[in-house]
C-alpha cells in the first residue's frame, strides 16, 4: 500500500506517520526530514534548501522531485511506503504520477486557528518523536530515547505564517486533485488526542 499524507503544517502528519509505519509496516518517507538531514550534513542540497525552508517557501520542484524519484528506486519501498510532505503542489503531484503508483491520499484536516500554537509549542527529538510544551511539564529530554529536545529552526511565528500561506495557496489544491482520482480519505484532527486521530486512520486503512 502506497500512501500520501496530506495536511497543513502542524496537522500532525509526522506523529500519525510514525503510528502508521509501526502498525502497517510501511516505510515513512518525509521530504522535510530528508532536507533537514542534508542541512545538518552540509550537503549541496542542504545549502540550497535552507534558504527556502527558513523563508517558509517550497524548495524548488526539480530538486524535490528528483530526491523523491531516487528514493523510490530503492528496494526497501517495495513493501509499501508513505509520503509525508510530498507532493506539496500540483506540479509535484503530476510528476509523482509518472513514477509512482499511489493507492490512497490521507488528508488530516485541522482548524487553522490551532496550528500556530501547535507548531510554535512543538519540541522535537532527533529520533523523530515530537512533543508539545504544554504536555512536557518542563521536561527537556525525549521520553522515548532520552535525547535532547529542541525547537525546529522554522517553528517560529514568522516562518510559520509563511508556511501556512504556502500551504493554502499551493498545497491545499491537492485535496481536489486526489478527490478527482477517487483516492482521497479525510480524517479530522481537532482537539482530539493523537490516538483518537489514529483510530480514524485505522478504520480507513483496515478496509484497504
Ligand atoms: P511541515 O509540514 O510541518 O511544514 P516539513 O518538515 O514537511 O514541515 O517541511 C519543512 C520545510 O521543508 C517546508 O516548509 C519546505 O520548505 C520544505 N519542503 C518539505 N517538503 C517539500 C516539498 N515536497 N517541496 C518543496 N519543499 C518542501
Ligand atoms: Zn527521542
PDB file of C-alpha atoms and ligand atoms in Angstrom:
ATOM      1  CA  UNK A   1       0.000   0.000   0.000  1.00  0.00           C
ATOM      2  CA  UNK A   2       1.429   3.369  -1.068  1.00  0.00           C
ATOM      3  CA  UNK A   3       0.040   6.317   0.848  1.00  0.00           C
ATOM      4  CA  UNK A   4       0.275  10.101   0.654  1.00  0.00           C
ATOM      5  CA  UNK A   5      -0.178  12.051   3.870  1.00  0.00           C
ATOM      6  CA  UNK A   6      -1.662  15.462   3.284  1.00  0.00           C
ATOM      7  CA  UNK A   7      -2.303  18.219   5.809  1.00  0.00           C
ATOM      8  CA  UNK A   8      -1.258  21.694   6.880  1.00  0.00           C
ATOM      9  CA  UNK A   9       1.962  22.214   8.821  1.00  0.00           C
ATOM     10  CA  UNK A  10       1.134  21.283  12.408  1.00  0.00           C
ATOM     11  CA  UNK A  11      -1.744  18.976  11.432  1.00  0.00           C
ATOM     12  CA  UNK A  12       0.156  16.077  12.957  1.00  0.00           C
ATOM     13  CA  UNK A  13       1.390  14.284   9.846  1.00  0.00           C
ATOM     14  CA  UNK A  14       4.673  13.265  11.445  1.00  0.00           C
ATOM     15  CA  UNK A  15       3.001  11.922  14.591  1.00  0.00           C
ATOM     16  CA  UNK A  16       0.482   9.870  12.619  1.00  0.00           C
ATOM     17  CA  UNK A  17       3.148   8.738  10.182  1.00  0.00           C
ATOM     18  CA  UNK A  18       5.131   7.007  12.960  1.00  0.00           C
ATOM     19  CA  UNK A  19       1.999   5.252  14.186  1.00  0.00           C
ATOM     20  CA  UNK A  20       1.037   4.129  10.681  1.00  0.00           C
ATOM     21  CA  UNK A  21       4.574   2.936   9.923  1.00  0.00           C
ATOM     22  CA  UNK A  22       4.597   0.853  13.091  1.00  0.00           C
ATOM     23  CA  UNK A  23       1.213  -0.799  12.719  1.00  0.00           C
ATOM     24  CA  UNK A  24       1.037  -1.262   8.954  1.00  0.00           C
ATOM     25  CA  UNK A  25       4.709  -1.803   8.290  1.00  0.00           C
ATOM     26  CA  UNK A  26       5.011   0.836   5.576  1.00  0.00           C
ATOM     27  CA  UNK A  27       8.124   2.918   5.110  1.00  0.00           C
ATOM     28  CA  UNK A  28       7.899   6.560   6.219  1.00  0.00           C
ATOM     29  CA  UNK A  29       9.470   8.984   3.751  1.00  0.00           C
ATOM     30  CA  UNK A  30       9.456  12.635   4.827  1.00  0.00           C
ATOM     31  CA  UNK A  31      10.891  15.221   2.447  1.00  0.00           C
ATOM     32  CA  UNK A  32      11.214  17.649   5.375  1.00  0.00           C
ATOM     33  CA  UNK A  33      13.353  15.090   7.237  1.00  0.00           C
ATOM     34  CA  UNK A  34      15.458  14.482   4.122  1.00  0.00           C
ATOM     35  CA  UNK A  35      16.096  18.224   3.744  1.00  0.00           C
ATOM     36  CA  UNK A  36      16.928  18.636   7.451  1.00  0.00           C
ATOM     37  CA  UNK A  37      19.392  15.731   7.275  1.00  0.00           C
ATOM     38  CA  UNK A  38      21.030  17.394   4.261  1.00  0.00           C
ATOM     39  CA  UNK A  39      21.262  20.728   6.077  1.00  0.00           C
ATOM     40  CA  UNK A  40      22.843  19.003   9.058  1.00  0.00           C
ATOM     41  CA  UNK A  41      25.289  17.180   6.807  1.00  0.00           C
ATOM     42  CA  UNK A  42      26.215  20.388   4.977  1.00  0.00           C
ATOM     43  CA  UNK A  43      25.476  18.930   1.513  1.00  0.00           C
ATOM     44  CA  UNK A  44      24.828  20.997  -1.630  1.00  0.00           C
ATOM     45  CA  UNK A  45      21.138  20.113  -1.441  1.00  0.00           C
ATOM     46  CA  UNK A  46      21.138  21.206   2.203  1.00  0.00           C
ATOM     47  CA  UNK A  47      22.699  24.564   1.359  1.00  0.00           C
ATOM     48  CA  UNK A  48      20.140  25.199  -1.341  1.00  0.00           C
ATOM     49  CA  UNK A  49      17.156  24.005   0.718  1.00  0.00           C
ATOM     50  CA  UNK A  50      17.987  26.018   3.822  1.00  0.00           C
ATOM     51  CA  UNK A  51      17.171  29.434   2.384  1.00  0.00           C
ATOM     52  CA  UNK A  52      13.751  28.248   1.201  1.00  0.00           C
ATOM     53  CA  UNK A  53      12.925  26.402   4.396  1.00  0.00           C
ATOM     54  CA  UNK A  54      13.893  29.366   6.570  1.00  0.00           C
ATOM     55  CA  UNK A  55      11.602  31.570   4.468  1.00  0.00           C
ATOM     56  CA  UNK A  56       8.673  29.138   4.698  1.00  0.00           C
ATOM     57  CA  UNK A  57       8.782  28.598   0.947  1.00  0.00           C
ATOM     58  CA  UNK A  58       8.923  25.412  -1.082  1.00  0.00           C
ATOM     59  CA  UNK A  59      12.276  24.061  -2.142  1.00  0.00           C
ATOM     60  CA  UNK A  60      12.318  24.135  -5.990  1.00  0.00           C
ATOM     61  CA  UNK A  61      10.282  21.366  -7.605  1.00  0.00           C
ATOM     62  CA  UNK A  62      13.043  19.879  -9.755  1.00  0.00           C
ATOM     63  CA  UNK A  63      15.309  19.243  -6.779  1.00  0.00           C
ATOM     64  CA  UNK A  64      12.500  17.899  -4.624  1.00  0.00           C
ATOM     65  CA  UNK A  65      11.007  15.626  -7.286  1.00  0.00           C
ATOM     66  CA  UNK A  66      14.425  14.159  -8.142  1.00  0.00           C
ATOM     67  CA  UNK A  67      15.045  13.331  -4.469  1.00  0.00           C
ATOM     68  CA  UNK A  68      11.742  11.501  -4.181  1.00  0.00           C
ATOM     69  CA  UNK A  69      12.108   9.710  -7.507  1.00  0.00           C
ATOM     70  CA  UNK A  70      15.568   8.476  -6.436  1.00  0.00           C
ATOM     71  CA  UNK A  71      14.292   7.411  -3.045  1.00  0.00           C
ATOM     72  CA  UNK A  72      11.505   5.359  -4.594  1.00  0.00           C
ATOM     73  CA  UNK A  73      14.012   3.394  -6.677  1.00  0.00           C
ATOM     74  CA  UNK A  74      15.365   1.647  -3.575  1.00  0.00           C
ATOM     75  CA  UNK A  75      14.291  -1.877  -2.711  1.00  0.00           C
ATOM     76  CA  UNK A  76      13.026  -1.034   0.763  1.00  0.00           C
ATOM     77  CA  UNK A  77       9.930   0.710  -0.642  1.00  0.00           C
ATOM     78  CA  UNK A  78       8.626  -2.489  -2.230  1.00  0.00           C
ATOM     79  CA  UNK A  79       6.523  -3.439   0.801  1.00  0.00           C
ATOM     80  CA  UNK A  80       4.693  -0.121   0.690  1.00  0.00           C
ATOM     81  CA  UNK A  81       5.527   3.441   1.663  1.00  0.00           C
ATOM     82  CA  UNK A  82       4.022   6.619   2.973  1.00  0.00           C
ATOM     83  CA  UNK A  83       4.994  10.036   1.635  1.00  0.00           C
ATOM     84  CA  UNK A  84       4.906  12.804   4.249  1.00  0.00           C
ATOM     85  CA  UNK A  85       5.388  16.312   2.858  1.00  0.00           C
ATOM     86  CA  UNK A  86       5.341  15.279  -0.792  1.00  0.00           C
ATOM     87  CA  UNK A  87       3.714  16.242  -3.096  1.00  0.00           C
ATOM     88  CA  UNK A  88       3.227  19.817  -1.977  1.00  0.00           C
ATOM     89  CA  UNK A  89       1.814  21.317  -5.170  1.00  0.00           C
ATOM     90  CA  UNK A  90       0.088  20.198  -8.355  1.00  0.00           C
ATOM     91  CA  UNK A  91       3.331  20.111 -10.353  1.00  0.00           C
ATOM     92  CA  UNK A  92       4.871  17.641  -7.882  1.00  0.00           C
ATOM     93  CA  UNK A  93       1.694  15.536  -7.869  1.00  0.00           C
ATOM     94  CA  UNK A  94       1.740  15.264 -11.658  1.00  0.00           C
ATOM     95  CA  UNK A  95       5.418  14.300 -11.619  1.00  0.00           C
ATOM     96  CA  UNK A  96       4.750  11.705  -8.919  1.00  0.00           C
ATOM     97  CA  UNK A  97       2.030  10.124 -11.050  1.00  0.00           C
ATOM     98  CA  UNK A  98       4.687   9.465 -13.698  1.00  0.00           C
ATOM     99  CA  UNK A  99       6.942   7.371 -11.463  1.00  0.00           C
ATOM    100  CA  UNK A 100       4.736   6.009  -8.678  1.00  0.00           C
ATOM    101  CA  UNK A 101       1.505   4.158  -8.104  1.00  0.00           C
ATOM    102  CA  UNK A 102      -0.389   5.778  -5.238  1.00  0.00           C
ATOM    103  CA  UNK A 103      -3.278   3.905  -3.638  1.00  0.00           C
ATOM    104  CA  UNK A 104      -4.563   6.390  -1.134  1.00  0.00           C
ATOM    105  CA  UNK A 105      -4.280  10.000  -0.002  1.00  0.00           C
ATOM    106  CA  UNK A 106      -4.985  10.596   3.685  1.00  0.00           C
ATOM    107  CA  UNK A 107      -5.866  14.207   4.385  1.00  0.00           C
ATOM    108  CA  UNK A 108      -5.545  15.297   8.017  1.00  0.00           C
ATOM    109  CA  UNK A 109      -7.921  18.218   8.490  1.00  0.00           C
ATOM    110  CA  UNK A 110      -7.372  20.668  11.294  1.00  0.00           C
ATOM    111  CA  UNK A 111      -8.775  24.032  12.307  1.00  0.00           C
ATOM    112  CA  UNK A 112      -6.313  26.667  11.112  1.00  0.00           C
ATOM    113  CA  UNK A 113      -6.662  28.559  14.412  1.00  0.00           C
ATOM    114  CA  UNK A 114      -4.941  25.695  16.258  1.00  0.00           C
ATOM    115  CA  UNK A 115      -1.918  25.479  14.001  1.00  0.00           C
ATOM    116  CA  UNK A 116       0.167  28.454  15.138  1.00  0.00           C
ATOM    117  CA  UNK A 117       0.116  27.321  18.780  1.00  0.00           C
ATOM    118  CA  UNK A 118       0.743  23.696  17.875  1.00  0.00           C
ATOM    119  CA  UNK A 119       3.781  24.478  15.765  1.00  0.00           C
ATOM    120  CA  UNK A 120       5.326  27.174  17.946  1.00  0.00           C
ATOM    121  CA  UNK A 121       4.891  24.944  21.020  1.00  0.00           C
ATOM    122  CA  UNK A 122       6.373  21.922  19.254  1.00  0.00           C
ATOM    123  CA  UNK A 123       9.614  20.401  20.526  1.00  0.00           C
ATOM    124  CA  UNK A 124      11.297  17.642  18.593  1.00  0.00           C
ATOM    125  CA  UNK A 125      13.886  14.942  19.148  1.00  0.00           C
ATOM    126  CA  UNK A 126      16.371  13.740  16.557  1.00  0.00           C
ATOM    127  CA  UNK A 127      14.756  10.257  16.861  1.00  0.00           C
ATOM    128  CA  UNK A 128      11.673  11.679  15.112  1.00  0.00           C
ATOM    129  CA  UNK A 129       9.404  11.957  18.145  1.00  0.00           C
ATOM    130  CA  UNK A 130       7.690  15.308  18.706  1.00  0.00           C
ATOM    131  CA  UNK A 131       6.025  16.863  21.742  1.00  0.00           C
ATOM    132  CA  UNK A 132       4.098  19.969  22.734  1.00  0.00           C
ATOM    133  CA  UNK A 133       5.434  22.168  25.550  1.00  0.00           C
ATOM    134  CA  UNK A 134       2.032  22.089  27.259  1.00  0.00           C
ATOM    135  CA  UNK A 135       2.389  18.359  27.958  1.00  0.00           C
ATOM    136  CA  UNK A 136       6.122  18.264  28.711  1.00  0.00           C
ATOM    137  CA  UNK A 137       5.868  19.628  32.248  1.00  0.00           C
ATOM    138  CA  UNK A 138       9.267  21.249  31.853  1.00  0.00           C
ATOM    139  CA  UNK A 139      10.992  18.071  30.622  1.00  0.00           C
ATOM    140  CA  UNK A 140      13.874  18.749  28.234  1.00  0.00           C
ATOM    141  CA  UNK A 141      14.673  15.159  27.230  1.00  0.00           C
ATOM    142  CA  UNK A 142      12.828  12.761  24.938  1.00  0.00           C
ATOM    143  CA  UNK A 143      10.690  10.224  26.804  1.00  0.00           C
ATOM    144  CA  UNK A 144      11.408   7.640  24.121  1.00  0.00           C
ATOM    145  CA  UNK A 145      15.188   7.810  23.754  1.00  0.00           C
ATOM    146  CA  UNK A 146      16.477  10.385  26.253  1.00  0.00           C
ATOM    147  CA  UNK A 147      17.755  12.697  23.503  1.00  0.00           C
ATOM    148  CA  UNK A 148      17.713  16.466  23.973  1.00  0.00           C
ATOM    149  CA  UNK A 149      14.552  18.189  22.761  1.00  0.00           C
ATOM    150  CA  UNK A 150      14.840  21.237  20.565  1.00  0.00           C
ATOM    151  CA  UNK A 151      12.737  23.625  18.551  1.00  0.00           C
ATOM    152  CA  UNK A 152      12.939  23.350  14.768  1.00  0.00           C
ATOM    153  CA  UNK A 153      14.509  26.441  13.194  1.00  0.00           C
ATOM    154  CA  UNK A 154      11.402  27.031  11.064  1.00  0.00           C
ATOM    155  CA  UNK A 155       8.976  26.680  14.003  1.00  0.00           C
ATOM    156  CA  UNK A 156       8.908  30.413  14.749  1.00  0.00           C
ATOM    157  CA  UNK A 157       5.827  32.658  14.272  1.00  0.00           C
ATOM    158  CA  UNK A 158       7.143  34.497  11.224  1.00  0.00           C
ATOM    159  CA  UNK A 159       8.158  31.393   9.266  1.00  0.00           C
ATOM    160  CA  UNK A 160       5.030  29.534  10.353  1.00  0.00           C
ATOM    161  CA  UNK A 161       2.864  32.282   8.888  1.00  0.00           C
ATOM    162  CA  UNK A 162       4.689  31.961   5.575  1.00  0.00           C
ATOM    163  CA  UNK A 163       4.395  28.142   5.708  1.00  0.00           C
ATOM    164  CA  UNK A 164       0.646  28.396   6.253  1.00  0.00           C
ATOM    165  CA  UNK A 165       0.330  30.806   3.305  1.00  0.00           C
ATOM    166  CA  UNK A 166       2.352  28.409   1.166  1.00  0.00           C
ATOM    167  CA  UNK A 167       0.122  25.540   2.251  1.00  0.00           C
ATOM    168  CA  UNK A 168      -3.105  27.402   1.455  1.00  0.00           C
ATOM    169  CA  UNK A 169      -2.027  28.646  -1.942  1.00  0.00           C
ATOM    170  CA  UNK A 170      -0.017  25.672  -3.214  1.00  0.00           C
ATOM    171  CA  UNK A 171      -0.729  22.501  -1.242  1.00  0.00           C
ATOM    172  CA  UNK A 172      -4.457  22.701  -0.429  1.00  0.00           C
ATOM    173  CA  UNK A 173      -5.395  22.323  -4.145  1.00  0.00           C
ATOM    174  CA  UNK A 174      -4.082  18.744  -3.891  1.00  0.00           C
ATOM    175  CA  UNK A 175      -7.216  17.837  -1.941  1.00  0.00           C
ATOM    176  CA  UNK A 176      -9.241  18.345  -5.131  1.00  0.00           C
ATOM    177  CA  UNK A 177      -6.575  16.601  -7.199  1.00  0.00           C
ATOM    178  CA  UNK A 178      -6.763  13.347  -5.225  1.00  0.00           C
ATOM    179  CA  UNK A 179     -10.530  13.592  -4.802  1.00  0.00           C
ATOM    180  CA  UNK A 180     -10.841  13.649  -8.583  1.00  0.00           C
ATOM    181  CA  UNK A 181      -8.703  10.492  -8.711  1.00  0.00           C
ATOM    182  CA  UNK A 182     -11.015   8.823  -6.171  1.00  0.00           C
ATOM    183  CA  UNK A 183      -8.132   8.353  -3.725  1.00  0.00           C
ATOM    184  CA  UNK A 184      -8.949  10.919  -1.042  1.00  0.00           C
ATOM    185  CA  UNK A 185      -9.843   9.966   2.539  1.00  0.00           C
ATOM    186  CA  UNK A 186     -10.211  12.628   5.231  1.00  0.00           C
ATOM    187  CA  UNK A 187      -9.681  12.423   8.974  1.00  0.00           C
ATOM    188  CA  UNK A 188     -10.309  15.189  11.482  1.00  0.00           C
ATOM    189  CA  UNK A 189      -7.604  16.270  13.886  1.00  0.00           C
ATOM    190  CA  UNK A 190      -9.227  18.814  16.150  1.00  0.00           C
ATOM    191  CA  UNK A 191      -8.673  18.977  19.873  1.00  0.00           C
ATOM    192  CA  UNK A 192      -8.561  15.171  19.828  1.00  0.00           C
ATOM    193  CA  UNK A 193      -5.529  13.235  21.018  1.00  0.00           C
ATOM    194  CA  UNK A 194      -3.126  11.647  18.518  1.00  0.00           C
ATOM    195  CA  UNK A 195      -4.662   8.258  19.412  1.00  0.00           C
ATOM    196  CA  UNK A 196      -8.149   9.477  18.519  1.00  0.00           C
ATOM    197  CA  UNK A 197      -6.903  10.672  15.146  1.00  0.00           C
ATOM    198  CA  UNK A 198      -5.104   7.379  14.632  1.00  0.00           C
ATOM    199  CA  UNK A 199      -8.319   5.454  15.371  1.00  0.00           C
ATOM    200  CA  UNK A 200      -9.929   7.185  12.371  1.00  0.00           C
ATOM    201  CA  UNK A 201      -6.935   6.288  10.234  1.00  0.00           C
ATOM    202  CA  UNK A 202      -7.065   2.643  11.335  1.00  0.00           C
ATOM    203  CA  UNK A 203     -10.694   2.462  10.287  1.00  0.00           C
ATOM    204  CA  UNK A 204      -9.734   3.613   6.799  1.00  0.00           C
ATOM    205  CA  UNK A 205      -6.595   1.516   6.421  1.00  0.00           C
ATOM    206  CA  UNK A 206      -8.157  -1.661   7.784  1.00  0.00           C
ATOM    207  CA  UNK A 207     -10.635  -1.546   4.899  1.00  0.00           C
ATOM    208  CA  UNK A 208      -7.932  -1.288   2.254  1.00  0.00           C
TER     209      UNK A 208
HETATM  210  P1  LIG B   1       5.693  21.000   7.907  1.00  0.00           P
HETATM  211  O1  LIG B   1       4.771  20.126   7.121  1.00  0.00           O
HETATM  212  O2  LIG B   1       5.459  20.954   9.374  1.00  0.00           O
HETATM  213  O3  LIG B   1       5.748  22.414   7.379  1.00  0.00           O
HETATM  214  P2  LIG B   1       8.058  19.597   6.788  1.00  0.00           P
HETATM  215  O4  LIG B   1       9.087  19.009   7.634  1.00  0.00           O
HETATM  216  O5  LIG B   1       7.194  18.691   5.966  1.00  0.00           O
HETATM  217  O6  LIG B   1       7.194  20.500   7.764  1.00  0.00           O
HETATM  218  O7  LIG B   1       8.731  20.644   5.764  1.00  0.00           O
HETATM  219  C1  LIG B   1       9.591  21.666   6.197  1.00  0.00           C
HETATM  220  C2  LIG B   1      10.016  22.524   5.013  1.00  0.00           C
HETATM  221  O8  LIG B   1      10.757  21.718   4.052  1.00  0.00           O
HETATM  222  C3  LIG B   1       8.886  23.121   4.193  1.00  0.00           C
HETATM  223  O9  LIG B   1       8.405  24.336   4.748  1.00  0.00           O
HETATM  224  C4  LIG B   1       9.582  23.334   2.827  1.00  0.00           C
HETATM  225  O10 LIG B   1      10.390  24.486   2.835  1.00  0.00           O
HETATM  226  C5  LIG B   1      10.482  22.123   2.714  1.00  0.00           C
HETATM  227  N1  LIG B   1       9.812  21.019   1.995  1.00  0.00           N
HETATM  228  C6  LIG B   1       9.402  19.835   2.527  1.00  0.00           C
HETATM  229  N2  LIG B   1       8.789  19.071   1.602  1.00  0.00           N
HETATM  230  C7  LIG B   1       8.799  19.791   0.436  1.00  0.00           C
HETATM  231  C8  LIG B   1       8.309  19.565  -0.885  1.00  0.00           C
HETATM  232  N3  LIG B   1       7.652  18.445  -1.227  1.00  0.00           N
HETATM  233  N4  LIG B   1       8.529  20.533  -1.819  1.00  0.00           N
HETATM  234  C9  LIG B   1       9.178  21.653  -1.512  1.00  0.00           C
HETATM  235  N5  LIG B   1       9.643  21.944  -0.291  1.00  0.00           N
HETATM  236  C10 LIG B   1       9.465  21.029   0.685  1.00  0.00           C
HETATM  237 ZN1  LIG B   2      13.947  10.720  21.023  1.00  0.00          ZN
END
